[in-house]
Coordinates of C-alpha atoms in Angstrom, one line a residue:
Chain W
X59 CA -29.1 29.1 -47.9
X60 CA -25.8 28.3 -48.3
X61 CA -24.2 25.7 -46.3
X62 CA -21.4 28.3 -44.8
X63 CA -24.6 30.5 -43.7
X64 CA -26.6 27.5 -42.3
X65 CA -22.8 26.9 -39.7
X66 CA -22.5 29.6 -38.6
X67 CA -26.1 30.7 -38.0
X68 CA -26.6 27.7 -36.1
X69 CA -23.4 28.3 -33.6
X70 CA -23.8 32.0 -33.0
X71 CA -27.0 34.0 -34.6
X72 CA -29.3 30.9 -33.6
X73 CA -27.2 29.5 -30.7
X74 CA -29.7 26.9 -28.7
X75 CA -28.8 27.8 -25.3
X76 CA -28.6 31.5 -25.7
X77 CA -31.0 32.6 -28.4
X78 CA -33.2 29.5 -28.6
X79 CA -33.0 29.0 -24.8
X80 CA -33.2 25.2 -25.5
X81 CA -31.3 22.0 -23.6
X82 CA -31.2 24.4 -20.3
X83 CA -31.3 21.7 -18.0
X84 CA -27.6 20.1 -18.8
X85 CA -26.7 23.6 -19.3
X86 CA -27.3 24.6 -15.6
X87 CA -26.7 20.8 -14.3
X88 CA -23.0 20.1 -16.5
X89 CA -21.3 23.2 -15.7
X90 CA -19.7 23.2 -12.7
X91 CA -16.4 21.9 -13.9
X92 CA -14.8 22.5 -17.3
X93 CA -13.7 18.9 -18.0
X94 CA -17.2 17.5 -17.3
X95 CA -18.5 20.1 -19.2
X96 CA -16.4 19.0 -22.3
X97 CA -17.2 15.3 -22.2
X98 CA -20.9 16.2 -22.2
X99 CA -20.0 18.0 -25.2
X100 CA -18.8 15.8 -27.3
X101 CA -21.5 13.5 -26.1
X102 CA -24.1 15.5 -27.3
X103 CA -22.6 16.4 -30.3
X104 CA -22.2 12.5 -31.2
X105 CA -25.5 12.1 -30.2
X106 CA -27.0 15.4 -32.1
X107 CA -25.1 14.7 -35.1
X108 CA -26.3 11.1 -35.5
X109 CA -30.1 12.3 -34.3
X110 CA -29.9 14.9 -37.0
X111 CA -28.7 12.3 -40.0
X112 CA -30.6 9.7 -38.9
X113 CA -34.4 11.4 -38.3
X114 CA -33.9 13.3 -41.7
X115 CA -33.1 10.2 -43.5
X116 CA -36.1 8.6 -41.5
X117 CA -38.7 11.4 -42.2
X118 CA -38.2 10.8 -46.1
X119 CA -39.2 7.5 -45.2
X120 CA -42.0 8.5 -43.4
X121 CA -42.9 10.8 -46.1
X122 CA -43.2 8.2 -48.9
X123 CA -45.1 6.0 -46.1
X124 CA -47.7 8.4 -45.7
X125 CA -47.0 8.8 -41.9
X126 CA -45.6 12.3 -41.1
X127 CA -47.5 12.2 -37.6
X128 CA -45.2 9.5 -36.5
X129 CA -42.6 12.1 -36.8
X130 CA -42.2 13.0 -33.2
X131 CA -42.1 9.3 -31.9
X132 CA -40.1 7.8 -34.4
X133 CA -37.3 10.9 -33.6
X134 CA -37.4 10.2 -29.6
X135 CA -36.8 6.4 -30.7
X136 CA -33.8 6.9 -32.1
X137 CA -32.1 10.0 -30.2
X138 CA -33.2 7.3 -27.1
X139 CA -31.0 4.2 -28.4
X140 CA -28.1 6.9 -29.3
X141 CA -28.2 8.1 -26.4
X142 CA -28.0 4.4 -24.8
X143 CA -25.1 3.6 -27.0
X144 CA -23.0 6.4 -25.9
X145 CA -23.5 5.5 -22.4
X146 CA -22.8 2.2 -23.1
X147 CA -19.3 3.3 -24.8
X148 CA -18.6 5.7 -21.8
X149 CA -18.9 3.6 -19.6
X150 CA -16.8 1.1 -20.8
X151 CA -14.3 3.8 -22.2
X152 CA -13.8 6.7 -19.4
X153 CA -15.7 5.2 -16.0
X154 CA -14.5 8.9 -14.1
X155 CA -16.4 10.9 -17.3
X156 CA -19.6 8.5 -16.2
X157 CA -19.4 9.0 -13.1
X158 CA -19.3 12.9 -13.4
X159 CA -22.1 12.9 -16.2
X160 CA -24.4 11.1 -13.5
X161 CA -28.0 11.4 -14.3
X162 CA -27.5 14.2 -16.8
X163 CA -25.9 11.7 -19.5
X164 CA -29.4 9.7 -19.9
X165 CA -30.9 12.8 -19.7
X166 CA -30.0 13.5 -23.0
X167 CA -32.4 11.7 -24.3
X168 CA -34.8 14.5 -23.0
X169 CA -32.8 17.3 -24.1
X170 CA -35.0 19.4 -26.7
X171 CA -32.1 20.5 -28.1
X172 CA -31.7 17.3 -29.8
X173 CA -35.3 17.0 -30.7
X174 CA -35.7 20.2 -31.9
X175 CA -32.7 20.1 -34.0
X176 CA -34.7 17.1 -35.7
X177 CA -37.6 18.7 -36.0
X178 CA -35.8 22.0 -37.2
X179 CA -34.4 19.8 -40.3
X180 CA -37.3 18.5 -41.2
X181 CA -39.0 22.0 -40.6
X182 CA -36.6 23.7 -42.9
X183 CA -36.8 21.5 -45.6
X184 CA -33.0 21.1 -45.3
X185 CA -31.6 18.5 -47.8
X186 CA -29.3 16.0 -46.4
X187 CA -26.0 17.9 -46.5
X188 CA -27.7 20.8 -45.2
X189 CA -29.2 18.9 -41.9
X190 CA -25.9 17.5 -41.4
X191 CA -24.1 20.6 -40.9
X192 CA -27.0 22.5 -39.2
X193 CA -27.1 19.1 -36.8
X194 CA -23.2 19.4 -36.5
X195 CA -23.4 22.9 -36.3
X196 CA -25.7 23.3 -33.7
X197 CA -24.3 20.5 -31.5
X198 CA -21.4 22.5 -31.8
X199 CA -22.7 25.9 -30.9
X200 CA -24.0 24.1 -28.0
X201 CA -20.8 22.2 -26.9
X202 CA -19.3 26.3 -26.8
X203 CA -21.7 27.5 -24.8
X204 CA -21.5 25.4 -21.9
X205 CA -17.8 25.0 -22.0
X206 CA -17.6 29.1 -22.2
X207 CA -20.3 28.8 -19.0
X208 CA -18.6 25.7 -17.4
X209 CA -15.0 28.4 -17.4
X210 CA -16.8 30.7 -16.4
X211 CA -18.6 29.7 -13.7
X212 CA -14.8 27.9 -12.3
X213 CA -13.7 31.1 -12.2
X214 CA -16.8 32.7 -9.6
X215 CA -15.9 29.9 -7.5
X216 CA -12.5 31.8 -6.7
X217 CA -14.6 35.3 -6.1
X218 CA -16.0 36.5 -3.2
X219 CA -19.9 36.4 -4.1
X220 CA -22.9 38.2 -1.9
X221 CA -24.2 35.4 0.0
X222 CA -28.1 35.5 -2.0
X223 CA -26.3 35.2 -4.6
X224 CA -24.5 32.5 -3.8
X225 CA -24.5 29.1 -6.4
X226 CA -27.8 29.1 -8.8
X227 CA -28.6 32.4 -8.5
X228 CA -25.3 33.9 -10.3
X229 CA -25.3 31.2 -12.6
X230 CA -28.9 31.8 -13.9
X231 CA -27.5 36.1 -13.9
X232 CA -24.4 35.0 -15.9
X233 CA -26.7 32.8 -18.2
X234 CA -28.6 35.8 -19.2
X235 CA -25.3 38.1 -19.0
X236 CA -24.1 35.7 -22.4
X237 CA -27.2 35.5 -23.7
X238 CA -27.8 39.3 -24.6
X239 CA -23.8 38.9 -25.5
X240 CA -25.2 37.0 -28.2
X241 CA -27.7 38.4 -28.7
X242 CA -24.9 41.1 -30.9
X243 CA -25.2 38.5 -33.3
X244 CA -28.2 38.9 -34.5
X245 CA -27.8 41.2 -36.7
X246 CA -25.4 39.3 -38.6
X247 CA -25.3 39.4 -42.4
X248 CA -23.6 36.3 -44.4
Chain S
X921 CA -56.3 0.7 -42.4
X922 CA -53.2 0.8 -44.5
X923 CA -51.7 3.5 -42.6
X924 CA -52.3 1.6 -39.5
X925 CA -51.1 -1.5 -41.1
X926 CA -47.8 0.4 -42.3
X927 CA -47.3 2.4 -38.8
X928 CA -47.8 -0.7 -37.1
X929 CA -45.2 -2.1 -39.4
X930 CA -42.3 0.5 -39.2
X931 CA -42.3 0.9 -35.6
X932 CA -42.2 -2.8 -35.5
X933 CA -39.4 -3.0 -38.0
X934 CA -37.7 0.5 -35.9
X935 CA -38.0 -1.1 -32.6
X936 CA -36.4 -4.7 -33.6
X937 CA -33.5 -2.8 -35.3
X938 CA -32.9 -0.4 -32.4
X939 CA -33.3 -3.7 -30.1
X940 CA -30.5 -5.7 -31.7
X941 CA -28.0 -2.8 -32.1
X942 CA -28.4 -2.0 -28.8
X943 CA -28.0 -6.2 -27.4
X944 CA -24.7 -6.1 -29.5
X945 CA -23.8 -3.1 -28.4
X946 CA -24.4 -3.6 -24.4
X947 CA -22.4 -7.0 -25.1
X948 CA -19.2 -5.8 -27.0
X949 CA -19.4 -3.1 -24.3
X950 CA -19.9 -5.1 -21.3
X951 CA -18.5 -3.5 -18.2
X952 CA -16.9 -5.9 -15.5
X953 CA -19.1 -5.1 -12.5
X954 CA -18.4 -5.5 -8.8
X955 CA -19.9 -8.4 -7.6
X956 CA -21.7 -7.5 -4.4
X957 CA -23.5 -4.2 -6.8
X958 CA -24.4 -6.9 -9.1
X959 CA -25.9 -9.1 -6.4
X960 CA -27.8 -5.9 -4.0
X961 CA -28.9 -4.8 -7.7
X962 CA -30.5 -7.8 -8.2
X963 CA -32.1 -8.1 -4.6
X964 CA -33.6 -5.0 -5.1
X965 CA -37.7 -4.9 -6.4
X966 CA -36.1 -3.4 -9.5
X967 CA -39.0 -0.7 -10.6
X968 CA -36.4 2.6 -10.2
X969 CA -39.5 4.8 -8.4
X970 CA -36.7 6.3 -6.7
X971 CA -37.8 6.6 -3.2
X972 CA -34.7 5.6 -1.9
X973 CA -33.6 9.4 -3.3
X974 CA -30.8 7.8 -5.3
X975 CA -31.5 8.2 -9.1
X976 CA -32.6 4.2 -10.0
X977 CA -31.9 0.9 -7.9
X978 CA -28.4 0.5 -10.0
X979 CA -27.3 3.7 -8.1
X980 CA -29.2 2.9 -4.6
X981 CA -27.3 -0.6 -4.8
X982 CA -23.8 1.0 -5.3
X983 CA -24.5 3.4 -2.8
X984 CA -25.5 0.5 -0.3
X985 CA -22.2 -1.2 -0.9
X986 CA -20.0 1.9 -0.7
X987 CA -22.2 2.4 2.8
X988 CA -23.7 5.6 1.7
X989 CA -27.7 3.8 2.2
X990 CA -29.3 1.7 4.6
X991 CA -30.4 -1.5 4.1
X992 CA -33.8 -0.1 5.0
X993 CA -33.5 2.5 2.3
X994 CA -35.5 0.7 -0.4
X995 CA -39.2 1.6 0.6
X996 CA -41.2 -0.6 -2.2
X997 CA -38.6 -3.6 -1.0
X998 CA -39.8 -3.1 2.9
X999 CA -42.3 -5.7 3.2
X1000 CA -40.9 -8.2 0.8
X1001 CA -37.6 -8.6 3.1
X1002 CA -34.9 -6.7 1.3
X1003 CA -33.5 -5.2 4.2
X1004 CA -32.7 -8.6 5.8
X1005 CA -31.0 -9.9 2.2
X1006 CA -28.7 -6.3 2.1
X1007 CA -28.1 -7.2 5.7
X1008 CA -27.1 -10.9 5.0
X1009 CA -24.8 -9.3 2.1
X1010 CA -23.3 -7.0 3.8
X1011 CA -22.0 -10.0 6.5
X1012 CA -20.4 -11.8 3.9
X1013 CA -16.3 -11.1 3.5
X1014 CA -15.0 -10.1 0.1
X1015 CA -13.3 -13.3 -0.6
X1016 CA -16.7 -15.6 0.2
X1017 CA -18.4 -13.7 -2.2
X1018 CA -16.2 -14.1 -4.6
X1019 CA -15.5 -17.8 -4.0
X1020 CA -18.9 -18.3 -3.9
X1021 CA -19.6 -15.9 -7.6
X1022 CA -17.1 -18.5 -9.2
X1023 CA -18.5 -21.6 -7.9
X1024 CA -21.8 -20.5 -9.2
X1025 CA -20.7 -19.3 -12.2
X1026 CA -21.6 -15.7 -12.0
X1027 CA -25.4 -16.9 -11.8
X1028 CA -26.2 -13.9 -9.4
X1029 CA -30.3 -15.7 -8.6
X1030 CA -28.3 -18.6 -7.4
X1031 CA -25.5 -16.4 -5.4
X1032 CA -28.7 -14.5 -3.6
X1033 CA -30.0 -18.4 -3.0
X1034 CA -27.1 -19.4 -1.4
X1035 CA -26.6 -15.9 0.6
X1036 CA -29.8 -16.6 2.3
X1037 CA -29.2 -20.3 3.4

């Protein structure tokens, strides 16, 4: 597959909120306001990025080792001390970003979106150019979807919305609204 | 044997290389805290169960100092006095506390010694 396919089949056709319905958690959590929304993006796309390089480069190691069952462990190790890191540097960098991130920021290190783009690599039998951009790419495609989410969900907080509906329950609606908007993509032909 | 031998080995080797990165790391980005969170951190049992409902006993010690917790809040820390040593804190004025950090040189065990005198 061609490195141009692998992009943009990881932001739109195989998006990991809306067609993999992976990382849901700071989805739903990170959204409420746009700029929090963005910092948690590039956050996770540092930290997906890195994860993706770093586990591939790891599982050849692994590989020639003889210990592909360590896979799983030896991943959460190192998305865990990238994940410590960037806290570490947003803290000391943007102390209002950290303080809007809250708990969701270490929970990074439990979002199976990161994982499972690791695993996904390794699955595919990408080489390492190729797990590079489907890590970027995917970090990406899920940097998009909760900034499009985080705007959108500003914007109901100017409507008038039925009271049962009111806060989780139209967020979760407008979550499944985008997904079979993606869904359109599916059929796409590269 | 040898692929216990080797597993053993690479996590070992993994671990002390995530260890170190992370120590330099946590020093070149060192974050000047306030003193009293430093100090109610420190009085606290430290084992983060979360019973206080804050998320860790960093976060129940900031929110004790901004006066969004009682001292009482800490349930693990009940019986071995930590709601007398927030309350001893909390009588102390800015300016003692921070005397008091300098003269010890930041050693926050001793500043907790001295605060219960």
């Amino acid at each position: 597959m061609g490195l141009f396919a692998i992009f943009v089949s990881a932001i739109l056709v195989n998006n990991f909120i809306f067609s993999r319905f992976l990382g849901i958690c700071p989805f739903l959590g990170v959204s409420k306001k746009i700029d929090s929304a963005t910092g948690m993006s590039l956050a996770v796309i540092f930290v997906m990025t890195m994860a993706g390089t770093i586990s591939w480069m790891l599982n050849q190691l692994l590989a020639v080792m003889g210990l592909e069952f360590l896979k799983t462990i030896v991943f959460i190790l190192v998305i865990a001390v990238l994940v410590q890191f960037v806290e570490f540097f947003i803290k000391k960098t943007s102390p209002s970003l950290y303080e809007a991130l809250g708990i969701y920021l270490p929970l990074i290190t439990t979002n199976c979106a990161v994982l499972g783009v690791a695993l996904l690599n390794v699955q595919n039998n990408y080489n390492i150019v190729q797990a590079i951009v489907n890590s970027f790419a995917s970090a990406l495609g899920f940097g998009m979807a909760l900034v499009i989410f985080a705007a959108i969900r500003e914007r109901m907080d100017n409507n008038d919305i039925p009271a049962p509906f009111k806060g989780t329950a139209i967020a979760l609606i407008t979550a499944g609204l985008l997904s079979m908007a993606f869904m359109g993509f599916s059929g796409l032909k590269i | 044997m040898t692929i216990i031998i080797n597993a053993l080995i690479l996590m070992g080797v993994l671990g002390l290389i995530s260890g170190t990165f992370l120590a330099f790391a946590a020093k070149k980005f060192e974050v000047k805290e306030d003193i009293r969170v430093a100090v109610a951190e420190k009085m606290l049992p430290g084992v983060n169960c979360g019973a206080c409902g804050f998320p860790g006993c960093p976060a129940f010690a900031k929110a004790y100092v901004k006066g969004e917790a009682k001292n009482d809040g800490c349930l693990p820390g009940r019986r071995a006095g930590v709601p007398d040593k927030l309350k001893k804190l909390s009588e102390i004025k800015d300016d003692d506390l921070n005397a008091m950090g300098e003269k010890l040189g930041g050693d926050i065990q001793k500043i907790i010694e001295e605060i219960m005198k």
